[in-house]
Each structure stands twice: as structure tokens, then as C-alpha cells.
Amino acid sequence: MSAHCMLTGAAPGFGNRISRSHRRTSRRFDPNIQTKRYWLPGEGRYVRLRLSAKAVRTVDTIGVEAAVARIRARGVGV
């Protein structure tokens, strides 16, 4: 699956690997994506979200209802 966060939109960054001889080759910096299952009381069901580690802390702060509202506002289906 793609390395994108549903809440923050964090996506892979790209750069170069630089060897000891200073040759450059392409590399990719992936965000720390975790799959978490949350109980959504308003809908009476569980939702499975693909979130970055930073977004997991955000959900702990603002709550799962507000987080799902933000995800839906971004146009991502939950």
C-alpha cells in the first residue's frame, strides 16, 4: 500500500544516498505509517486508519470523532 497518512497527508520524501566516495543514488524517506483500529461511537463501529506516528498522537489529543471529521474533510473515505 502507499505510504500516505490519512490524517496529515504525510507522503514519502525523496533524496539521495551519498556513498563514501560521494556517488549519489536515489532514495526514499517513508513516513512512519501505522495501521490503527479505533472505535467510532457516533457510528457504532470500528474504523481502521492508516496514520503516521505523529497523527496517532494527534488522534489521542483531539479524539477519534474530530480526527475522522478532518479525514473526511480532506476527501478520504473512512
Short mmCIF file of C-alpha atoms in Angstrom, two decimals:
data_model
loop_
_atom_site.label_atom_id
_atom_site.label_comp_id
_atom_site.label_asym_id
_atom_site.label_seq_id
_atom_site.Cartn_x
_atom_site.Cartn_y
_atom_site.Cartn_z
CA MET A 1 0.00 0.00 0.00
CA SER A 2 1.04 3.59 -0.41
CA ALA A 3 2.92 5.27 2.40
CA HIS A 4 0.43 8.10 2.94
CA CYS A 5 -1.14 9.25 6.21
CA MET A 6 -4.91 9.61 6.09
CA LEU A 7 -4.97 12.46 8.64
CA THR A 8 -1.90 14.59 7.97
CA GLY A 9 -1.30 13.67 4.35
CA ALA A 10 2.34 12.83 5.07
CA ALA A 11 3.88 11.25 1.98
CA PRO A 12 7.32 9.91 1.08
CA GLY A 13 10.13 12.38 0.54
CA PHE A 14 12.88 11.79 -1.97
CA GLY A 15 16.58 12.45 -1.84
CA ASN A 16 19.97 10.93 -2.45
CA ARG A 17 22.05 8.26 -0.78
CA ILE A 18 25.61 9.53 -0.68
CA SER A 19 28.33 6.89 -0.51
CA ARG A 20 31.74 7.32 1.00
CA SER A 21 33.12 8.10 -2.44
CA HIS A 22 30.34 10.73 -2.75
CA ARG A 23 28.43 8.94 -5.52
CA ARG A 24 24.74 9.73 -5.38
CA THR A 25 21.89 7.30 -5.87
CA SER A 26 18.20 7.87 -5.41
CA ARG A 27 16.47 7.00 -2.14
CA ARG A 28 13.10 7.45 -0.49
CA PHE A 29 12.22 8.67 3.03
CA ASP A 30 8.97 6.94 4.06
CA PRO A 31 6.82 8.29 6.91
CA ASN A 32 6.27 6.01 9.90
CA ILE A 33 2.84 4.65 8.87
CA GLN A 34 0.91 2.50 11.36
CA THR A 35 -2.49 0.83 10.96
CA LYS A 36 -4.71 1.54 13.97
CA ARG A 37 -8.24 0.41 14.73
CA TYR A 38 -10.44 2.89 16.63
CA TRP A 39 -13.98 2.59 17.97
CA LEU A 40 -16.18 5.29 16.43
CA PRO A 41 -19.01 5.76 18.96
CA GLY A 42 -21.10 8.04 16.74
CA GLU A 43 -21.44 5.30 14.11
CA GLY A 44 -21.26 2.31 16.46
CA ARG A 45 -18.43 0.63 14.55
CA TYR A 46 -14.68 0.27 14.34
CA VAL A 47 -12.65 2.16 11.72
CA ARG A 48 -9.21 1.11 10.55
CA LEU A 49 -6.95 4.12 9.85
CA ARG A 50 -3.50 4.28 8.27
CA LEU A 51 -1.77 7.00 10.28
CA SER A 52 1.72 8.34 10.78
CA ALA A 53 3.13 8.14 14.30
CA LYS A 54 2.59 11.89 14.66
CA ALA A 55 -1.07 11.52 13.62
CA VAL A 56 -1.62 8.77 16.23
CA ARG A 57 -0.63 11.29 18.91
CA THR A 58 -2.93 13.86 17.28
CA VAL A 59 -5.88 11.44 17.48
CA ASP A 60 -5.08 10.89 21.18
CA THR A 61 -5.26 14.67 21.69
CA ILE A 62 -8.30 15.71 19.63
CA GLY A 63 -10.29 12.48 19.79
CA VAL A 64 -11.29 9.98 17.14
CA GLU A 65 -14.55 11.74 16.15
CA ALA A 66 -12.73 15.00 15.32
CA ALA A 67 -9.93 13.12 13.55
CA VAL A 68 -12.38 11.22 11.32
CA ALA A 69 -14.15 14.52 10.55
CA ARG A 70 -10.79 16.00 9.42
CA ILE A 71 -10.02 12.93 7.31
CA ARG A 72 -13.41 13.15 5.60
CA ALA A 73 -12.90 16.90 5.03
CA ARG A 74 -9.71 16.02 3.12
CA GLY A 75 -11.85 13.82 0.85
CA VAL A 76 -10.51 10.49 2.07
CA GLY A 77 -13.12 7.78 2.60
CA VAL A 78 -13.32 6.12 6.02
#
